[in-house]
PDB file of C-alpha atoms in Angstrom:
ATOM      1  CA  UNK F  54      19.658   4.456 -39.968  1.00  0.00           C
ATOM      2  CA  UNK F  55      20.703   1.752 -36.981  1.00  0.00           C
ATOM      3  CA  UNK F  56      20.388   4.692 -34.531  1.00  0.00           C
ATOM      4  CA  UNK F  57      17.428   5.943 -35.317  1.00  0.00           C
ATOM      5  CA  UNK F  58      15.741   2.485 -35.283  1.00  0.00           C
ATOM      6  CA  UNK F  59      17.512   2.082 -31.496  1.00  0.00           C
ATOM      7  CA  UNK F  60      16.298   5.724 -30.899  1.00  0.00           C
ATOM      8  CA  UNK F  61      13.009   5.511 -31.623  1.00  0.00           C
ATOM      9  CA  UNK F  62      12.664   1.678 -29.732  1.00  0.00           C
ATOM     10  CA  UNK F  63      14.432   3.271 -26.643  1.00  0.00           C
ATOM     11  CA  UNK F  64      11.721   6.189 -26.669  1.00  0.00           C
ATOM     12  CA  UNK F  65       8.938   4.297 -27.031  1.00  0.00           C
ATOM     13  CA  UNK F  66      10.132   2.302 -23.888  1.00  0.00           C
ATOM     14  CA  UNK F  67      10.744   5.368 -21.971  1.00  0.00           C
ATOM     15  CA  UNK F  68       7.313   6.604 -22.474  1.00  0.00           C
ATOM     16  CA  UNK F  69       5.571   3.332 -22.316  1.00  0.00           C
ATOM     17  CA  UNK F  70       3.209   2.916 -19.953  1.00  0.00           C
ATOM     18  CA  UNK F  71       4.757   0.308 -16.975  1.00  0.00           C
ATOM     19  CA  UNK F  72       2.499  -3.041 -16.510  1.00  0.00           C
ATOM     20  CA  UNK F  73       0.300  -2.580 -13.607  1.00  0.00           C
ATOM     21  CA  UNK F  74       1.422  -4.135 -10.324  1.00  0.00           C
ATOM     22  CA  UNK F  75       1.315  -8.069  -9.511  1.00  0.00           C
ATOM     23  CA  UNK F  76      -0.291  -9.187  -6.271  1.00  0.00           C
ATOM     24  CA  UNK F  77       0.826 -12.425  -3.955  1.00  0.00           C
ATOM     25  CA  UNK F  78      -2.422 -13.719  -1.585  1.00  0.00           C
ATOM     26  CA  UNK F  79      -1.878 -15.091   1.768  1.00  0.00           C
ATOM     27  CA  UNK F  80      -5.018 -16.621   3.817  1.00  0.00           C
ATOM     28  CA  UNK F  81      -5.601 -15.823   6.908  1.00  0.00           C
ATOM     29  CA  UNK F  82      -3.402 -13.066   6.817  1.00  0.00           C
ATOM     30  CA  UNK F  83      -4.137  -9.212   7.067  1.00  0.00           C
ATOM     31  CA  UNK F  84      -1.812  -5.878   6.342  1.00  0.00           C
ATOM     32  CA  UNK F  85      -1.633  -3.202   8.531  1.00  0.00           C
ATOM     33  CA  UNK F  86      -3.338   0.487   8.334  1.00  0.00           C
ATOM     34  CA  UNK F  87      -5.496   1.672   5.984  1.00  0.00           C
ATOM     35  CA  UNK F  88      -4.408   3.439   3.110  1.00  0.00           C
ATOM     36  CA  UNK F  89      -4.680   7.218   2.849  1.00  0.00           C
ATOM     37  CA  UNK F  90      -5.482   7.242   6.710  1.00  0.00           C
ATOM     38  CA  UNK F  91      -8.422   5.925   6.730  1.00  0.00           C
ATOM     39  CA  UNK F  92     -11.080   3.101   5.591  1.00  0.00           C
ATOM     40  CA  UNK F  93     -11.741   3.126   1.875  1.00  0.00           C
ATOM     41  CA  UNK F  94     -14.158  -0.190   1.288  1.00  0.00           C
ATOM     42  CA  UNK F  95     -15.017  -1.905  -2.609  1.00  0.00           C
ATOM     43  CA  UNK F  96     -17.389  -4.545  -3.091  1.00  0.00           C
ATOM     44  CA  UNK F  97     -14.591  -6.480  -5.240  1.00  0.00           C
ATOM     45  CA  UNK F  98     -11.164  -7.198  -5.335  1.00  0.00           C
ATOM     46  CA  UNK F  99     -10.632  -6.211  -9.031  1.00  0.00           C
ATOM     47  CA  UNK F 100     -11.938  -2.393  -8.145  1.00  0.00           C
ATOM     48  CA  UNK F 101      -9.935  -2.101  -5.012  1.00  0.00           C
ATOM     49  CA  UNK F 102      -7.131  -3.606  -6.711  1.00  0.00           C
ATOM     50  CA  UNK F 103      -7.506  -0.665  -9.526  1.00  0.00           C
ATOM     51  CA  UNK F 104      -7.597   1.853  -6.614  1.00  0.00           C
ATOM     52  CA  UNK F 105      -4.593   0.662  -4.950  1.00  0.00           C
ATOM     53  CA  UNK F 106      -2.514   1.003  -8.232  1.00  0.00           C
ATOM     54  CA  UNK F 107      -3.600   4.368  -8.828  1.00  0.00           C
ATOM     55  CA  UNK F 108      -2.276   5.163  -5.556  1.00  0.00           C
ATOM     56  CA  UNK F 109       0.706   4.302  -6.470  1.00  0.00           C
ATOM     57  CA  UNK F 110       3.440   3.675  -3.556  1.00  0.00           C
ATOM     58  CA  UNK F 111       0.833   5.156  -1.167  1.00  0.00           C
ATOM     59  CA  UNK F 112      -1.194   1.588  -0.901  1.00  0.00           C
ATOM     60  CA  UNK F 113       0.480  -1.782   0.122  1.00  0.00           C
ATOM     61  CA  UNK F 114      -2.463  -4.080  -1.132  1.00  0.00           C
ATOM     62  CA  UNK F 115      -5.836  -5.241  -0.291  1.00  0.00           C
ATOM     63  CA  UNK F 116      -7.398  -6.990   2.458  1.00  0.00           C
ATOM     64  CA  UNK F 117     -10.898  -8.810   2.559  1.00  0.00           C
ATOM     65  CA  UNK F 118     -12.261  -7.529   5.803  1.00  0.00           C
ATOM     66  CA  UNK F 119     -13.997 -11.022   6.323  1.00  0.00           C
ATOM     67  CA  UNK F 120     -16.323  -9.827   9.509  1.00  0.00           C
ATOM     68  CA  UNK F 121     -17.238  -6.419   8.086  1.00  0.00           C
ATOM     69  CA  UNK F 122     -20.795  -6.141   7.948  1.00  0.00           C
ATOM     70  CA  UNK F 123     -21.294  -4.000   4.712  1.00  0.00           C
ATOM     71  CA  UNK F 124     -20.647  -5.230   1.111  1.00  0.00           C
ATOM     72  CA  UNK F 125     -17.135  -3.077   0.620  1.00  0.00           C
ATOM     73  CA  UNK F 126     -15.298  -5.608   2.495  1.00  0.00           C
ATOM     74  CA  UNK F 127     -12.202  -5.280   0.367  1.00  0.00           C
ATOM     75  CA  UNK F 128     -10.025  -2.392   1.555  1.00  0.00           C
ATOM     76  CA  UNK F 129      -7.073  -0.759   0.554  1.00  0.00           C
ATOM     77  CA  UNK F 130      -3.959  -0.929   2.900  1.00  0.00           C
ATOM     78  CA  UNK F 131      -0.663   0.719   3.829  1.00  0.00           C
ATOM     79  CA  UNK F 132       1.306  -2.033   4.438  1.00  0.00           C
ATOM     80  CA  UNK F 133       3.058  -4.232   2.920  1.00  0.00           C
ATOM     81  CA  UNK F 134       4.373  -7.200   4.846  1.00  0.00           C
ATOM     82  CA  UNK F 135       1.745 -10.060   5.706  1.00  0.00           C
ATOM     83  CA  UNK F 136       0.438 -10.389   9.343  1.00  0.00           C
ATOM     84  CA  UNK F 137      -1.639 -13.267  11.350  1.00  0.00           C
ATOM     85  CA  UNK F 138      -5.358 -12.699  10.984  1.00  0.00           C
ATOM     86  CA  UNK F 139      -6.978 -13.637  13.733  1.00  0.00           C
ATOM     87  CA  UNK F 140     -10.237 -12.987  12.168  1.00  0.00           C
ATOM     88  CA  UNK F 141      -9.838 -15.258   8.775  1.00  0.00           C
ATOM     89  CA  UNK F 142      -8.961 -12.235   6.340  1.00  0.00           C
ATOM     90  CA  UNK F 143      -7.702 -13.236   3.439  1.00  0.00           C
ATOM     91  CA  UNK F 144      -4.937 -10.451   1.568  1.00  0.00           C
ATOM     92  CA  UNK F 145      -3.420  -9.480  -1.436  1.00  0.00           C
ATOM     93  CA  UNK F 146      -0.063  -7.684  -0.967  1.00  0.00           C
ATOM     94  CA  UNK F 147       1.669  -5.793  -4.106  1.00  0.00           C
ATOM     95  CA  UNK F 148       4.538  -6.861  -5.640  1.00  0.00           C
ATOM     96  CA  UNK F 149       7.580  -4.718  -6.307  1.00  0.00           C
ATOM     97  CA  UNK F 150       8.160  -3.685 -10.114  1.00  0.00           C
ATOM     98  CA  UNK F 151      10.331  -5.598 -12.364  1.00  0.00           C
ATOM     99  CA  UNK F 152      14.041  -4.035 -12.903  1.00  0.00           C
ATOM    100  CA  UNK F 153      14.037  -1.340 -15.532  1.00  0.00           C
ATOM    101  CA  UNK F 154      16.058  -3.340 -17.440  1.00  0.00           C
ATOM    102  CA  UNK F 155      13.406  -6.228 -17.611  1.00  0.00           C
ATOM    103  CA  UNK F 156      10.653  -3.572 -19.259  1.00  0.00           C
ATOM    104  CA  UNK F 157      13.187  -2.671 -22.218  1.00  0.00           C
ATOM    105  CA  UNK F 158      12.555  -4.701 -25.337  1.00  0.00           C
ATOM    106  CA  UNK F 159      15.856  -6.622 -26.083  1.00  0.00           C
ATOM    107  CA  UNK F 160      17.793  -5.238 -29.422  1.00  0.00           C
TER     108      UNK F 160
END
């Protein structure tokens, strides 16, 4: 009966769906290249934040294009590692995943 019950709780871990991603900020600071290739805009930072986690390792975080003139100044980026703005953007970089381990409920 023990093993089933540890079965069953190590299955429902594997197929549990992982916590979306955690963001750091940095102002003033921007991250390089547009995701994808090219410029995808949102009006706020929780729908480009959505966007970027769907893309999975393919997006780096999002960046508030502070001197773009359209309302979709949040975009979606490739990189990951905080530059200088020297524009005043203001950026939210993705966080790696916690360890496997940490996402399995302890027995």
């Amino acid at each position: 009966m023990k093993f089933l019950v540890v079965l069953l709780i190590a299955l429902a871990a594997v197929t549990a769906r992982p916590p979306p991603p955690k963001y750091a900020g940095g102002n003033g600071q921007y991250l390089a290249g547009y995701a994808g290739g090219k410029r995808k805009g949102f009006k706020n930072l929780k729908a480009a934040m959505g966007a970027c986690n769907r893309m999975r390792k393919a997006c780096g975080g999002v960046t508030w294009e502070r001197k773009h003139k359209g309302a979709d100044k949040f975009t979606l980026r490739k990189g990951n590692a905080f530059k200088k703005s020297p524009s005043g953007e203001k950026s939210w970089k993705k966080l790696p995943p916690p360890p496997y381990s940490a996402l399995i409920p302890l027995l």
